[in-house]
JSON list of C-alpha atoms and ligand atoms in Angstrom, two decimals:
[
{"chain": "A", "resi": 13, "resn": "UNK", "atom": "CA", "xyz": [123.88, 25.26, 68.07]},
{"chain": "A", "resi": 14, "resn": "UNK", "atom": "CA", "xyz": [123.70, 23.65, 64.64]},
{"chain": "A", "resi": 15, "resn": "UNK", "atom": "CA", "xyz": [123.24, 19.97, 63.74]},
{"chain": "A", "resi": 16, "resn": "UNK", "atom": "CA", "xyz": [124.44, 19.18, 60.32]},
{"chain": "A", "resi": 17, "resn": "UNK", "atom": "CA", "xyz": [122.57, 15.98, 59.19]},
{"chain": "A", "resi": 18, "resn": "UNK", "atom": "CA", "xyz": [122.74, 14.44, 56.27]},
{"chain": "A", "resi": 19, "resn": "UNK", "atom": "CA", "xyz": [120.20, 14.39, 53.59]},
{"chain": "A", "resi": 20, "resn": "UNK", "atom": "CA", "xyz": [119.38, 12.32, 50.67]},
{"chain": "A", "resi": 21, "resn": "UNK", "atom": "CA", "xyz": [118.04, 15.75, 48.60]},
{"chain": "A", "resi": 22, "resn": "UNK", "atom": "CA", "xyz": [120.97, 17.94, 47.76]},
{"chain": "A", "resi": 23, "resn": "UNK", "atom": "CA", "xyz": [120.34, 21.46, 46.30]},
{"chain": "A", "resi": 24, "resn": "UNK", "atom": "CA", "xyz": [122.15, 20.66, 42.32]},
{"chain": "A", "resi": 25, "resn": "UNK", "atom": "CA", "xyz": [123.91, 24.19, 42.78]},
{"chain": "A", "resi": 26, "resn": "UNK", "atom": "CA", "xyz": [126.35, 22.92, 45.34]},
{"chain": "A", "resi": 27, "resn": "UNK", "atom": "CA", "xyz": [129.44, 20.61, 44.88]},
{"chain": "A", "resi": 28, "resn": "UNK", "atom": "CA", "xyz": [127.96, 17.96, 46.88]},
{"chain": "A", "resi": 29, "resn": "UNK", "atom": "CA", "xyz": [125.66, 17.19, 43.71]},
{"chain": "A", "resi": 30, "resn": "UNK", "atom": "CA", "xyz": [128.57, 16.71, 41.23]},
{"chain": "A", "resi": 31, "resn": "UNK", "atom": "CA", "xyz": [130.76, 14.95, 42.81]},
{"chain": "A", "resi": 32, "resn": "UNK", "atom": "CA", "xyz": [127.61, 12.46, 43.53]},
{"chain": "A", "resi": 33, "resn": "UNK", "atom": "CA", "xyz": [126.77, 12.56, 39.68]},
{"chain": "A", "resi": 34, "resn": "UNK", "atom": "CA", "xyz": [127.05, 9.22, 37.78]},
{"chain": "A", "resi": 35, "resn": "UNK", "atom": "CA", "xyz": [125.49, 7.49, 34.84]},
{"chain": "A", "resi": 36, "resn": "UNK", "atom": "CA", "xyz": [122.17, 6.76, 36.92]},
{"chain": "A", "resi": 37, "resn": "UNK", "atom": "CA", "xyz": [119.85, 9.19, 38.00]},
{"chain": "A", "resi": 38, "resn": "UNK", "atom": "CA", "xyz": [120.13, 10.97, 41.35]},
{"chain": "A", "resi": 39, "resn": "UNK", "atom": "CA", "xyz": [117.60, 12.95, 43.69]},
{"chain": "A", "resi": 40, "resn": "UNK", "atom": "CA", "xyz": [117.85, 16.62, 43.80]},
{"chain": "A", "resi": 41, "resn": "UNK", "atom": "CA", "xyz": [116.36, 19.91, 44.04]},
{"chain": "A", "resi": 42, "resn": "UNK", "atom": "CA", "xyz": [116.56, 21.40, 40.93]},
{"chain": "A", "resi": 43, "resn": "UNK", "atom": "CA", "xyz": [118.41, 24.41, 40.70]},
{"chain": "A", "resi": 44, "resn": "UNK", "atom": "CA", "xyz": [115.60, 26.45, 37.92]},
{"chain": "A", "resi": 45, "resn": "UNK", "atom": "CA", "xyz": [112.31, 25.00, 39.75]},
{"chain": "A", "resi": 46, "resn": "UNK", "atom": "CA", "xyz": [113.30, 24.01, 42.81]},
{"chain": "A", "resi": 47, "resn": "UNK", "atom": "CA", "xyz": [110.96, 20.85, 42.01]},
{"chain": "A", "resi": 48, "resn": "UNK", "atom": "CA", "xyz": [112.42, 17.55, 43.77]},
{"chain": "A", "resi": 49, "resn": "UNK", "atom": "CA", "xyz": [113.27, 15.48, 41.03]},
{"chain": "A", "resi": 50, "resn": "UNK", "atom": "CA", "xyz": [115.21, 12.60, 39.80]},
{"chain": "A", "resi": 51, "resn": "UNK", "atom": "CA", "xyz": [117.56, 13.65, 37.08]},
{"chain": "A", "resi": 52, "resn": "UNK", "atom": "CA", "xyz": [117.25, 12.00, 33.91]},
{"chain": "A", "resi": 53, "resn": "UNK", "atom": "CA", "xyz": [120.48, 11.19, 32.22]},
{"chain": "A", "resi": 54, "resn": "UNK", "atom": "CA", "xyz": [121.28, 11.25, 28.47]},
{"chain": "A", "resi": 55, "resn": "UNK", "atom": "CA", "xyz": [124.18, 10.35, 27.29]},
{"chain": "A", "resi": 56, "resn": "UNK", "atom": "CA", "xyz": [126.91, 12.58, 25.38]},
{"chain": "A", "resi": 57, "resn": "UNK", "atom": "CA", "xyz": [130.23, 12.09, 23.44]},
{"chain": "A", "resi": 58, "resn": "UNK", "atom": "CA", "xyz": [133.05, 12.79, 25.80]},
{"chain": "A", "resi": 59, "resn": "UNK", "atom": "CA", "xyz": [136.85, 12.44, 26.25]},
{"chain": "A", "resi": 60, "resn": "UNK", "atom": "CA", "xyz": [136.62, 8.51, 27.15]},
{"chain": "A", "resi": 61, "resn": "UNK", "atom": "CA", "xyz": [134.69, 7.75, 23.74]},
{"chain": "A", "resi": 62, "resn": "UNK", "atom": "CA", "xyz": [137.35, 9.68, 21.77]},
{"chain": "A", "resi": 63, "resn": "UNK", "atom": "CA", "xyz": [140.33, 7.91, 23.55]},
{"chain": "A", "resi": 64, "resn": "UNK", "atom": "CA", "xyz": [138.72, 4.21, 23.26]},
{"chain": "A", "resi": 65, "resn": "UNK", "atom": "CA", "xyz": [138.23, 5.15, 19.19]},
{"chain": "A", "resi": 66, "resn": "UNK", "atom": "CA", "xyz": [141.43, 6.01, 19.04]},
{"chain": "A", "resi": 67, "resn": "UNK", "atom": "CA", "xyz": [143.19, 2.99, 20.74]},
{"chain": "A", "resi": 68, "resn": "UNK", "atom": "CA", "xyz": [140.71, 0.69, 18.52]},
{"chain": "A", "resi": 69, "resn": "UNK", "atom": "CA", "xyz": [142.23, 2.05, 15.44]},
{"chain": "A", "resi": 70, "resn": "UNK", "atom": "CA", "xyz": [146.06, 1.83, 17.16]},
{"chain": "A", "resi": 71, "resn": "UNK", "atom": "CA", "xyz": [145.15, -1.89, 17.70]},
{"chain": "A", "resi": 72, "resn": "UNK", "atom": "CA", "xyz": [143.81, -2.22, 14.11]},
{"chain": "A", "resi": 73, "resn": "UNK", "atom": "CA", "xyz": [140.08, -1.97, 14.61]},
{"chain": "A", "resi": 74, "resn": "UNK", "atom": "CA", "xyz": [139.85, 0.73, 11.54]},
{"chain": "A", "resi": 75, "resn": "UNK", "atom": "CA", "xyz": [137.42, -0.61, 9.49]},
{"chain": "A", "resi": 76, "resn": "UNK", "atom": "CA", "xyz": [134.52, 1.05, 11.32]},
{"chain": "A", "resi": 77, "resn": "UNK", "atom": "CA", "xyz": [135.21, -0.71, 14.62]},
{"chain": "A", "resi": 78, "resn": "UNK", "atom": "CA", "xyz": [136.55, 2.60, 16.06]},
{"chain": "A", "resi": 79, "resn": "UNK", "atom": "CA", "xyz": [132.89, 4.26, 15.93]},
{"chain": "A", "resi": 80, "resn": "UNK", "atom": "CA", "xyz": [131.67, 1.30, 18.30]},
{"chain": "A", "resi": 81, "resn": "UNK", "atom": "CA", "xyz": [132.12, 3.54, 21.51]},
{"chain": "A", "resi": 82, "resn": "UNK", "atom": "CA", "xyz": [130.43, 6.18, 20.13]},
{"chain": "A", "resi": 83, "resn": "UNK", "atom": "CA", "xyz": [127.43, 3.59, 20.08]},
{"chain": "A", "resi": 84, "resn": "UNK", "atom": "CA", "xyz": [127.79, 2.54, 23.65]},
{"chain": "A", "resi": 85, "resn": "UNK", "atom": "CA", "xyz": [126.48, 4.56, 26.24]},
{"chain": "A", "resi": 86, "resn": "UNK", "atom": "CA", "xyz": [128.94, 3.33, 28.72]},
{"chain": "A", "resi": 87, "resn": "UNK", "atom": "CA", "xyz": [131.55, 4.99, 27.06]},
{"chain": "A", "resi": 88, "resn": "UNK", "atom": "CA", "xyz": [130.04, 8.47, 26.91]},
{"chain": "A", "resi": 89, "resn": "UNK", "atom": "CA", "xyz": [129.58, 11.11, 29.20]},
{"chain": "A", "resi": 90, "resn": "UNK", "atom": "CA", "xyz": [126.36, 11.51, 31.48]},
{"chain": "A", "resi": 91, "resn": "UNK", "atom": "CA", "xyz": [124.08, 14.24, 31.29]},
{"chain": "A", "resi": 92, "resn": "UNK", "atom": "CA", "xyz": [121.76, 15.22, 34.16]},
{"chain": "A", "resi": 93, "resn": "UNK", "atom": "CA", "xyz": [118.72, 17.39, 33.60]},
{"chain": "A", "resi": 94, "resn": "UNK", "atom": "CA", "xyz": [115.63, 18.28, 35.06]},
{"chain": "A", "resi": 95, "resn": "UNK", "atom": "CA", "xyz": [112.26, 16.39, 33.64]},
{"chain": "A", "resi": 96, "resn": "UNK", "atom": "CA", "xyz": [110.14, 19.22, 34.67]},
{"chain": "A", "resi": 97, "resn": "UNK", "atom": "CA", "xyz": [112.14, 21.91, 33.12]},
{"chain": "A", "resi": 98, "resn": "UNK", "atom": "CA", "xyz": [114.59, 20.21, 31.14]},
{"chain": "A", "resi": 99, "resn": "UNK", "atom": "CA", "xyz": [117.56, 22.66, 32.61]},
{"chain": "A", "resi": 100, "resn": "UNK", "atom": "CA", "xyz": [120.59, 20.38, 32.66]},
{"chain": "A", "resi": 101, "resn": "UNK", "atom": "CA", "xyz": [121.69, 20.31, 36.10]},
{"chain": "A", "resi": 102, "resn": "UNK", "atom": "CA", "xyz": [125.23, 18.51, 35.84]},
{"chain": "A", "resi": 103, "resn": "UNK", "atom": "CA", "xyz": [127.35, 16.92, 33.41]},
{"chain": "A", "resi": 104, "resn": "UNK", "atom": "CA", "xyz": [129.29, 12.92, 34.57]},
{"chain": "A", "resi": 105, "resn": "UNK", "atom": "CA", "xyz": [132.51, 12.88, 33.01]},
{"chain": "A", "resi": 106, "resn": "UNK", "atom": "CA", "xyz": [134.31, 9.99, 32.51]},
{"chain": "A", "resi": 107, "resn": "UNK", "atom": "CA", "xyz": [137.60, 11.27, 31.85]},
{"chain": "B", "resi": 12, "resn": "LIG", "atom": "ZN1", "xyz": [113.63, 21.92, 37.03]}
]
């Protein structure tokens, strides 16, 4: 008989880990050295930041306002990796 319980360390392979993946860090087992770590999360250009720019210039922010979500880390994408081996381990995106 098997008991399925559920743990707070997931291994980063499996889909579990990405769908849990947001802009903070989250408790794996890291897929390169199997290390229990918290992911650290840097933050990339992605989708979201492009759209925002884009609707800041429709709205008439053109004069430079446009590159303000490329500044803010809310509007990017989240980047998981590894702090022992620095092997990204998932990717947040917001759009
Ligand atoms: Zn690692």
């Amino acid at each position: 008989m098997t008991v399925t319980t559920v743990v707070d360390v997931v291994y980063a392979s499996s889909t579990a880990v990405h769908q849990q993946l947001q802009n903070t860090p989250v408790q794996v087992l890291c897929p390169n050295c199997h290390a229990a770590i918290w992911t650290v999360v840097n933050y990339d250009i992605g989708m979201l930041t492009y759209v925002i720019s884009v609707a800041l210039c429709f709205i008439g922010c053109n004069l430079g306002c446009c590159l303000i979500p490329f500044c803010i880390d809310d509007c990017k994408d989240a980047i998981h990796t590894c702090p022992i081996c620095n092997v990204e381990i998932g990717r947040w995106k917001r759009m």
